[in-house]
Amino acid sequence: MEIIANYGDILLMLAVAFGLFMAWGVGANDVANAMGTSVGSGAITIKQAIIIAVIFEFAGAILAGGEVTATIRKGILDANIFTDSPHLLVYGMLASLLAAGTWLMVASNLGWPVSTTHSIVGAIVGFGAVGVGVDAVAWGKVGNIAMSWIVSPILAGSIAFMLFRSLQNLIIDTKHPFDNAKKYVPFYMFLVGFVISLVTIFKGLKHVGLSFDLSTSYMLAFGFGLLVMLVGTLIIRRIHVDPNENDDFHFTSMERIFSVLMIITAAAMAFAHGSNDVANAIGPLAAIYSVIESGGLIGAKSALPIWVLLVGGGGIVFGLVTYGHKVIATVGTGITQLTPSRGFAATLAAAATVVIASGTGLPVSTTQVLVGAVLGVGLARGLAALDTRMINKIFLSWLITLPAGAMMSIIFFFMLKGMFGA
Amino acid sequence: MAKSIIDGLFGKSPISPLQHHMTSVHSCIAELKDFMVAIHAQDWDKAEEIRSKIGDKEGEADVLKKKLRLSLPSTFMMPFSRRDLLDLLLIQDSIANLTKDVSGLMINRKMTLPNEIFEDVIELTSVCIKTSATALKAVNELDELLETAFGNRERKVVGSIISDINELESESDRIQHVIRTKLFPLEADLPPVDVMFYYRAVEWLGELADAAQKVGSRLEVLLAK
């Protein structure tokens, strides 16, 4: 207790610094994967991608980021263990932030496809199990998270498969794909707006102090969906068939309609990513804040202060602007096989999965979910060639990331313990 | 900067290299008509020039073939089976090989065609080239097929191109038959070895059309799934 009282301010400052570091890493690397499909399909430019990412990552973090933050803050560790030694929790969370941030940087430079989510969960489990005691980890909850890492890519893949199939039946494989695209794409726009806002209203908004009853929530989501649809339809209306564009079916003209849809979907993806991955940085920060603010009380019920979310959102944006644009550029120029229609199916499926996971408070790996979604489109015979070697690589990087994050957080944990006293 | 995961997920599309290969093959067989004319005019310099052009183009196709084969690791997940794709490639390549063989044989033997069958041989050659052109057209539909994820409508388009190929092939059979009926009464007046090779040349030309037809039927197999 004295440690918290004596060093509270310094610890909190450290937490903000490490939190920013971690958020910077998320913005610099992860966002690129989230936005890569949109840029790669040629639907949006890199500049547009960055603007969309800045706005919607931030919005996602603030409006819908609360639930996952809560899981990382108190779901992974058993709070009762820390009642007598709250400073250990503070050390541990500091160590986790630093460990995950460092690992993210090292691995990205080596070109390993690590996940920010895996890093932070591994780090928290690591210091908890070794630094404090095996009982300190809420293994049931960790098991759930681990399960979701397998379930979420499969879910995203299935959604992507079905979405692409529906596009195929309604639009692409018809006599007049262009006309049908004009007719049906607005409904997909509605779908994007509806799903995203519904989950946000249900699960996210209570963290910023807003809550609605069930019917109002549905009405609001419906309204937002309609708004998205309306704006989208207005833009689509200005697209016409270019007679010079190849052959009978006007696929090229059709894809321009999908480009508009893709911008909306890219925004949804950025939103989803912000809502899920910002928690990786601010979850530990929020935990530290609540311990220090309550003077060492673990169970204290404290609302998530808005400035913590701002630190996370700001850090992500900072990372994106300083470094992420380079990564988006490399990703964006590489993917030539994704047309806007395929990119749409993959990205929306991934976004929907991530938003739903965020709503239930599960930290999922955005990258894994995206990979699952891309595979789903491939299975629907939508892509010329997918290299399945990448799946092994991702699996391997996942296996390495957990112990690596854990190991580093254990080391940092004992260092902090030595510096500030046990 | 590290390569992205999503980026790494995409393999190199085999479709456009396959189309390149077929384009190269077709440009090879397209030379054959001028070659026949030069042969008939006994313009051996020109014929030799065209033959070496055919040889170059066949070599070009070979390079493309090898490249495509090497860029298809078994870890690729594709909308069609790897084996069907490689079979198609092999058949496409056989058109270039046959073209090279026919032109080689004719120039080595300094084969002049009897006037009676010359017109028909030229027509047969034209039909062969047309069959190959139609096969190329079918192969070029592959990216549209991918666009529709092998949907029914686009499949029908390819199906109708393939039936065009089949018709052309029957046409080539018919011309072969005509040439052989015309050759038979001439047999007695011509040197026997020459006659033998006339039959052989006609047969090989027919095989060219067959090979182009096989490209079509392989495509059908590719789509059948």
XYZ file of C-alpha atoms in Angstrom, chain A:
422
model
C 0.000 0.000 0.000
C 2.799 2.442 0.804
C 4.369 1.820 -2.526
C 1.215 2.941 -4.292
C 0.996 5.951 -2.023
C 4.652 6.888 -2.444
C 5.198 6.244 -6.119
C 1.668 6.494 -7.453
C 2.307 9.446 -9.702
C 5.521 8.072 -11.169
C 3.914 4.709 -11.804
C 0.978 6.325 -13.519
C 3.267 8.400 -15.699
C 5.195 5.280 -16.625
C 1.933 3.573 -17.440
C 0.898 6.377 -19.771
C 4.303 6.291 -21.466
C 4.288 2.509 -21.931
C 0.656 2.614 -22.995
C 1.501 5.146 -25.664
C 4.432 3.010 -26.793
C 2.189 -0.009 -27.151
C -0.548 1.990 -28.879
C 2.054 3.403 -31.224
C 3.094 -0.129 -32.105
C -0.519 -1.127 -32.759
C -1.002 1.886 -34.992
C 2.251 1.374 -36.828
C 1.778 -2.290 -37.689
C -1.624 -3.719 -37.070
C -3.562 -0.963 -38.753
C -1.693 -1.625 -41.954
C -3.034 -5.162 -42.052
C -6.527 -3.946 -41.336
C -6.430 -1.357 -44.097
C -4.263 -3.289 -46.525
C -7.100 -5.114 -48.270
C -8.872 -1.850 -48.981
C -5.840 -0.167 -50.451
C -4.758 -3.355 -52.178
C -8.043 -3.753 -54.001
C -7.543 -0.326 -55.500
C -10.732 1.004 -53.948
C -9.032 3.715 -51.962
C -5.705 5.467 -52.093
C -3.150 5.332 -49.325
C -3.957 8.885 -48.352
C -7.646 8.113 -48.100
C -6.849 4.993 -46.113
C -4.914 6.986 -43.570
C -7.652 9.572 -43.189
C -10.286 6.869 -42.794
C -8.082 4.964 -40.374
C -7.374 8.015 -38.225
C -11.035 8.948 -37.876
C -12.528 5.512 -37.444
C -9.789 3.887 -35.380
C -10.239 6.727 -32.956
C -14.019 6.469 -32.995
C -13.842 2.704 -32.547
C -11.473 3.013 -29.640
C -13.607 5.604 -27.845
C -17.095 4.360 -28.642
C -16.725 0.608 -28.625
C -13.363 -0.120 -27.066
C -14.595 -0.378 -23.480
C -15.699 -3.990 -23.323
C -12.436 -5.577 -24.452
C -10.548 -3.163 -22.245
C -12.500 -4.521 -19.304
C -11.547 -8.095 -20.215
C -7.871 -7.239 -20.415
C -8.081 -5.124 -17.286
C -9.667 -7.658 -15.004
C -10.722 -10.727 -16.930
C -7.406 -12.457 -17.413
C -6.172 -12.209 -13.830
C -7.972 -13.210 -10.664
C -8.339 -9.909 -8.812
C -8.655 -11.432 -5.327
C -5.036 -12.578 -5.359
C -3.871 -8.963 -5.479
C -5.941 -7.621 -2.586
C -2.958 -7.549 -0.230
C -0.365 -6.521 -2.783
C -1.959 -4.221 -5.349
C 1.444 -2.877 -6.383
C 2.250 -6.263 -7.929
C -0.659 -5.814 -10.298
C 0.658 -2.383 -11.232
C 4.171 -3.738 -11.862
C 2.778 -6.588 -13.868
C 0.632 -4.447 -16.098
C 3.533 -2.051 -16.664
C 5.762 -4.986 -17.520
C 3.146 -6.393 -19.898
C 2.806 -3.141 -21.783
C 6.528 -2.775 -22.148
C 7.013 -6.424 -23.086
C 4.260 -6.490 -25.689
C 5.369 -3.181 -27.173
C 8.978 -4.312 -27.407
C 8.087 -7.686 -28.854
C 5.883 -5.998 -31.419
C 8.731 -3.814 -32.545
C 11.327 -6.561 -32.665
C 9.080 -8.982 -34.515
C 7.863 -6.418 -37.009
C 11.401 -5.561 -37.904
C 12.151 -9.238 -38.414
C 9.080 -9.616 -40.570
C 7.152 -12.006 -38.355
C 3.409 -11.789 -38.524
C 2.798 -11.328 -34.806
C -0.470 -10.261 -33.310
C -0.721 -7.413 -30.824
C -3.509 -9.262 -29.078
C -1.462 -12.407 -28.656
C 1.463 -10.362 -27.351
C -0.455 -8.614 -24.618
C -2.455 -11.642 -23.494
C 0.753 -13.710 -23.410
C 2.494 -11.019 -21.397
C -0.276 -10.708 -18.816
C -0.588 -14.460 -18.400
C 3.211 -14.698 -18.165
C 3.839 -12.318 -15.309
C 0.687 -13.526 -13.561
C 1.593 -17.191 -13.640
C 5.324 -16.883 -12.921
C 5.680 -13.573 -11.095
C 2.701 -13.934 -8.809
C 1.512 -17.512 -8.890
C -0.269 -19.927 -11.148
C -3.508 -19.249 -9.248
C -3.379 -15.585 -10.206
C -4.453 -16.396 -13.762
C -8.112 -16.895 -14.490
C -7.429 -19.901 -16.686
C -11.046 -20.351 -17.675
C -11.156 -16.913 -19.201
C -7.772 -17.371 -20.872
C -9.089 -20.620 -22.325
C -12.057 -18.748 -23.741
C -9.773 -16.189 -25.347
C -7.576 -18.892 -26.833
C -10.637 -20.681 -28.189
C -11.841 -17.490 -29.810
C -8.584 -17.271 -31.705
C -9.550 -20.454 -33.471
C -13.258 -19.763 -33.728
C -13.022 -16.174 -34.954
C -11.075 -16.812 -38.181
C -13.455 -19.671 -38.981
C -16.426 -17.422 -38.330
C -14.945 -14.642 -40.447
C -14.188 -17.164 -43.201
C -17.752 -18.444 -43.209
C -19.223 -14.955 -43.294
C -16.878 -13.956 -46.115
C -17.805 -17.103 -48.032
C -21.513 -16.413 -47.721
C -21.158 -12.729 -48.496
C -19.178 -13.442 -51.622
C -21.623 -16.116 -52.712
C -24.501 -13.708 -52.283
C -22.664 -11.081 -54.349
C -22.120 -13.699 -56.978
C -25.745 -14.721 -57.145
C -27.248 -11.282 -56.919
C -24.789 -9.238 -58.931
C -21.742 -10.724 -60.573
C -23.206 -13.803 -62.200
C -26.163 -12.054 -63.775
C -26.970 -10.608 -67.141
C -26.440 -7.016 -66.044
C -23.946 -6.949 -63.206
C -23.655 -3.176 -63.337
C -27.376 -2.519 -62.972
C -27.733 -5.157 -60.291
C -24.797 -3.715 -58.401
C -26.576 -0.366 -58.354
C -29.691 -2.082 -57.113
C -28.255 -4.282 -54.394
C -25.129 -2.541 -53.141
C -27.144 -0.035 -51.054
C -28.536 -2.945 -49.039
C -25.037 -4.113 -48.243
C -24.270 -0.580 -47.176
C -27.221 -0.675 -44.852
C -26.006 -3.976 -43.465
C -22.594 -2.542 -42.664
C -24.035 0.478 -40.880
C -26.623 -1.554 -39.023
C -24.361 -4.282 -37.661
C -21.593 -1.936 -36.627
C -23.839 0.537 -34.883
C -25.928 -2.132 -33.207
C -22.965 -3.769 -31.513
C -21.548 -0.378 -30.612
C -24.771 0.736 -29.006
C -25.286 -2.507 -27.136
C -21.829 -2.961 -25.773
C -19.707 0.060 -26.250
C -21.600 3.185 -25.458
C -22.128 2.417 -21.804
C -18.451 3.066 -21.241
C -18.901 6.639 -22.338
C -21.952 6.995 -20.160
C -24.736 6.511 -22.693
C -27.336 3.805 -22.561
C -30.543 3.157 -24.407
C -33.328 0.625 -24.015
C -33.698 -2.223 -26.457
C -36.116 -0.707 -28.934
C -34.324 2.638 -29.024
C -31.090 0.803 -29.725
C -32.591 -1.016 -32.670
C -34.165 2.181 -33.931
C -30.859 4.018 -33.699
C -28.951 1.253 -35.465
C -31.622 1.098 -38.124
C -31.427 4.840 -38.564
C -27.670 4.801 -38.816
C -27.832 1.982 -41.339
C -30.282 4.015 -43.414
C -28.033 7.042 -43.197
C -25.052 5.054 -44.470
C -27.230 3.630 -47.217
C -28.490 7.057 -48.214
C -25.067 8.648 -48.453
C -23.730 5.636 -50.321
C -26.620 5.606 -52.771
C -26.073 9.258 -53.570
C -22.448 8.578 -54.420
C -23.286 5.477 -56.462
C -25.839 7.373 -58.478
C -23.039 9.378 -60.021
C -21.330 6.282 -61.419
C -22.175 5.386 -64.983
C -21.186 2.589 -67.316
C -18.131 3.490 -69.264
C -18.761 1.981 -72.702
C -15.042 1.819 -73.348
C -14.549 -0.493 -70.437
C -14.166 -4.034 -71.513
C -16.685 -6.529 -72.795
C -20.245 -7.607 -72.379
C -20.603 -7.636 -68.663
C -19.079 -4.295 -67.651
C -17.265 -5.793 -64.707
C -14.898 -2.880 -64.585
C -17.737 -0.420 -64.278
C -19.372 -2.671 -61.709
C -16.233 -2.697 -59.617
C -16.365 1.075 -59.396
C -19.663 0.744 -57.549
C -18.036 -1.702 -55.204
C -15.254 0.780 -54.634
C -17.766 3.055 -52.948
C -18.967 0.183 -50.809
C -15.372 -0.632 -50.011
C -14.752 2.818 -48.568
C -17.607 2.254 -46.148
C -16.333 -1.204 -45.327
C -12.820 0.095 -44.796
C -14.230 2.590 -42.333
C -16.041 -0.254 -40.582
C -12.844 -2.263 -40.446
C -10.919 0.636 -38.944
C -13.700 1.082 -36.434
C -13.681 -2.613 -35.568
C -9.944 -2.658 -35.254
C -9.947 0.392 -33.011
C -12.611 -1.133 -30.799
C -10.732 -4.389 -30.318
C -7.050 -3.603 -30.508
C -6.912 -0.323 -28.670
C -7.695 -2.351 -25.585
C -4.352 -4.070 -25.912
C -2.716 -0.791 -25.027
C -5.196 0.778 -22.686
C -6.471 -2.304 -20.865
C -3.361 -2.518 -18.702
C -3.254 1.255 -18.442
C -6.826 1.308 -17.185
C -6.006 -1.387 -14.654
C -3.066 0.598 -13.307
C -5.134 3.748 -13.167
C -7.938 2.144 -11.191
C -5.535 0.673 -8.633
C -3.663 3.918 -8.121
C -6.760 6.104 -8.116
C -8.431 4.028 -5.435
C -5.264 4.075 -3.348
C -4.626 0.380 -3.701
C -8.105 -1.052 -3.612
C -8.426 -3.819 -6.181
C -12.124 -4.451 -6.316
C -13.001 -0.756 -6.442
C -15.549 0.014 -9.068
C -14.184 2.815 -11.127
C -15.479 3.911 -14.479
C -13.054 3.943 -17.338
C -11.986 7.578 -17.592
C -12.256 8.994 -21.047
C -8.666 10.243 -21.088
C -7.402 6.677 -20.950
C -9.289 5.928 -24.151
C -7.895 9.119 -25.620
C -4.344 8.016 -24.838
C -4.999 4.754 -26.672
C -6.725 6.333 -29.632
C -4.128 9.085 -29.860
C -1.257 6.605 -29.673
C -2.714 4.536 -32.492
C -3.184 7.590 -34.659
C 0.329 8.732 -33.855
C 1.765 5.353 -34.812
C -0.262 5.322 -37.973
C 0.847 8.747 -39.067
C 4.512 8.384 -38.176
C 5.101 4.852 -39.362
C 1.952 3.067 -40.453
C 1.657 4.838 -43.769
C 4.836 3.144 -44.927
C 3.450 -0.247 -44.021
C 0.154 0.469 -45.719
C 2.098 1.463 -48.808
C 3.948 -1.860 -48.905
C 0.808 -3.850 -48.261
C -1.291 -1.802 -50.611
C 0.923 -2.118 -53.619
C 1.396 -5.833 -53.113
C -2.182 -7.023 -53.224
C -3.281 -6.884 -56.814
C -5.523 -9.870 -56.768
C -8.232 -8.325 -54.700
C -10.872 -6.524 -56.684
C -13.179 -4.229 -54.725
C -15.966 -6.826 -54.717
C -13.730 -9.516 -53.266
C -12.051 -7.081 -50.910
C -15.449 -6.002 -49.720
C -16.545 -9.530 -48.847
C -13.325 -10.207 -46.958
C -13.160 -6.927 -45.107
C -16.784 -6.749 -44.081
C -16.677 -10.317 -42.794
C -13.576 -9.539 -40.776
C -15.005 -6.289 -39.452
C -18.278 -7.912 -38.446
C -16.457 -10.709 -36.640
C -14.196 -8.310 -34.791
C -17.034 -6.002 -33.802
C -19.069 -8.925 -32.504
C -16.038 -10.163 -30.571
C -15.519 -6.685 -29.177
C -19.124 -6.639 -28.103
C -18.677 -9.814 -26.094
C -15.407 -8.536 -24.672
C -13.155 -11.047 -26.390
C -9.757 -9.806 -27.514
C -9.309 -11.446 -30.916
C -6.449 -11.120 -33.337
C -7.577 -8.799 -36.110
C -4.925 -10.140 -38.410
C -5.987 -13.738 -37.922
C -9.594 -12.827 -38.515
C -8.678 -11.056 -41.743
C -6.690 -14.032 -42.916
C -9.683 -16.236 -42.182
C -11.910 -13.915 -44.192
C -9.568 -13.847 -47.179
C -9.462 -17.647 -47.141
C -13.242 -17.662 -47.114
C -13.345 -15.670 -50.341
C -10.741 -18.011 -51.789
C -12.851 -21.045 -50.926
C -15.755 -19.472 -52.772
C -13.515 -19.699 -55.869
C -13.080 -15.987 -55.828
C -9.307 -15.756 -55.857
C -6.810 -17.018 -58.383
C -4.284 -18.335 -55.889
C -3.803 -18.309 -52.155
C -0.563 -19.377 -50.588
C -1.517 -21.573 -47.684
C 2.048 -21.570 -46.414
C 1.179 -18.294 -44.750
C -1.240 -20.065 -42.439
C 1.559 -22.161 -40.996
C 3.636 -19.055 -40.558
C 0.848 -17.322 -38.705
C 0.279 -20.338 -36.515
C 3.981 -20.526 -35.771
C 4.255 -16.841 -34.987
C 1.345 -17.271 -32.630
C 3.089 -20.114 -30.825
C 6.237 -18.013 -30.507
C 4.479 -14.810 -29.508
C 2.799 -16.181 -26.397
C 5.970 -17.390 -24.648
C 8.021 -14.476 -25.970
C 5.589 -11.932 -24.575
C 5.365 -13.907 -21.343
C 9.131 -14.192 -20.944
C 9.761 -10.509 -21.451
C 6.987 -9.421 -19.150
C 8.385 -11.699 -16.429
C 11.795 -10.080 -16.776
C 10.388 -6.563 -16.723
C 8.179 -7.501 -13.807
C 11.119 -8.506 -11.630
C 13.053 -5.428 -12.722
C 10.232 -3.159 -11.594
C 9.939 -5.112 -8.375
C 13.608 -4.479 -7.747
C 13.353 -0.788 -8.532
C 10.256 0.119 -6.534
C 10.394 -2.570 -3.858
C 8.359 -5.666 -3.348
